[in-house]
Structures are given as structure tokens and as C-alpha cells.
Protein backbone atom coordinates (compact mmCIF):
# COMPACT_ATOMS: atom_id res chain seq x y z
CA MET A 1 -4.57 -9.53 17.98
CA ASN A 2 -2.15 -8.42 15.27
CA ASP A 3 -2.53 -5.16 13.36
CA ASN A 4 -3.58 -6.83 10.08
CA THR A 5 -6.46 -8.68 11.73
CA LEU A 6 -7.48 -5.54 13.59
CA ARG A 7 -7.42 -3.55 10.34
CA GLN A 8 -9.74 -6.07 8.67
CA ASN A 9 -12.11 -5.95 11.65
CA VAL A 10 -12.19 -2.14 11.51
CA ILE A 11 -12.89 -2.16 7.76
CA PHE A 12 -15.71 -4.65 8.28
CA GLU A 13 -17.23 -2.46 11.00
CA LEU A 14 -17.05 0.64 8.79
CA GLU A 15 -18.66 -1.23 5.88
CA PHE A 16 -21.46 -2.30 8.23
CA GLN A 17 -22.40 1.34 8.93
CA PRO A 18 -25.16 2.37 6.48
CA SER A 19 -24.48 6.11 6.81
CA ILE A 20 -20.81 5.83 5.82
CA ASP A 21 -19.28 5.16 2.41
CA ALA A 22 -16.38 3.03 3.65
CA ALA A 23 -14.79 3.06 0.19
CA ASN A 24 -13.75 6.68 0.86
CA ILE A 25 -12.02 5.87 4.15
CA GLY A 26 -8.51 4.51 4.44
CA VAL A 27 -7.54 2.49 7.50
CA ALA A 28 -4.05 2.02 8.92
CA VAL A 29 -3.21 0.33 12.23
CA ASP A 30 -0.04 0.62 14.28
CA ASN A 31 0.11 -1.20 17.62
CA GLY A 32 -3.66 -1.01 18.02
CA VAL A 33 -3.96 2.67 17.14
CA VAL A 34 -6.19 3.15 14.10
CA THR A 35 -5.61 6.04 11.69
CA LEU A 36 -8.53 6.98 9.46
CA THR A 37 -7.82 8.90 6.25
CA GLY A 38 -9.90 10.04 3.32
CA HIS A 39 -13.10 12.04 3.28
CA VAL A 40 -16.76 11.88 4.21
CA SER A 41 -19.61 14.26 3.39
CA THR A 42 -20.54 15.45 6.86
CA TYR A 43 -19.20 15.85 10.38
CA ALA A 44 -21.84 13.35 11.52
CA GLN A 45 -20.32 10.70 9.23
CA LYS A 46 -16.88 11.46 10.64
CA ALA A 47 -18.18 11.04 14.19
CA THR A 48 -20.00 7.83 13.24
CA ALA A 49 -16.81 6.41 11.72
CA GLU A 50 -14.80 7.16 14.86
CA LYS A 51 -17.50 5.73 17.12
CA ALA A 52 -17.69 2.55 15.02
CA VAL A 53 -13.92 2.07 15.15
CA LEU A 54 -13.84 2.49 18.92
CA CYS A 55 -16.37 -0.36 19.23
CA VAL A 56 -13.95 -2.83 17.62
CA LYS A 57 -12.23 -5.07 20.16
CA GLY A 58 -8.49 -4.43 20.28
CA VAL A 59 -8.58 -0.77 19.23
CA LYS A 60 -6.48 1.30 21.63
CA GLY A 61 -7.13 4.69 20.03
CA VAL A 62 -8.15 6.54 16.88
CA ALA A 63 -6.25 9.20 14.96
CA GLN A 64 -8.60 11.12 12.67
CA GLU A 65 -7.23 12.44 9.39
CA ILE A 66 -10.61 12.59 7.71
């Protein structure tokens, strides 16, 4: 899977999470490693975002910059 397709899948997964405002999260992908940027209101939302990303097929790792 290429990085652009993976990025779209990650964004879709984040938008599917009701406790996260995905509009405040930026997503970049480089060779399967997803970098999340932006801000969320709570640590729980940060953890939920990371957990959601790790569930996406093709993700090799997550770099948190939230």
C-alpha cells in the first residue's frame, strides 16, 4: 500500500472515532510510519488517536506530535 492510500485510511479511521475531532489532527505518512500533529483536548483523546491509527492495516509505527 502506498503512503497516500495509507494516509487516507488513517484519516478515515480518525474521523470514525466519536471522541476525537479529527479536523484538529494532521496526518503525514512516510514509508508506513504515521506522524500525527495538531492538538486534542485530553490525554485520553491522544491515546485514542494513536490506538485508532495502529488498527489501520499497513501502519508500521506512529510518531506522536500532538
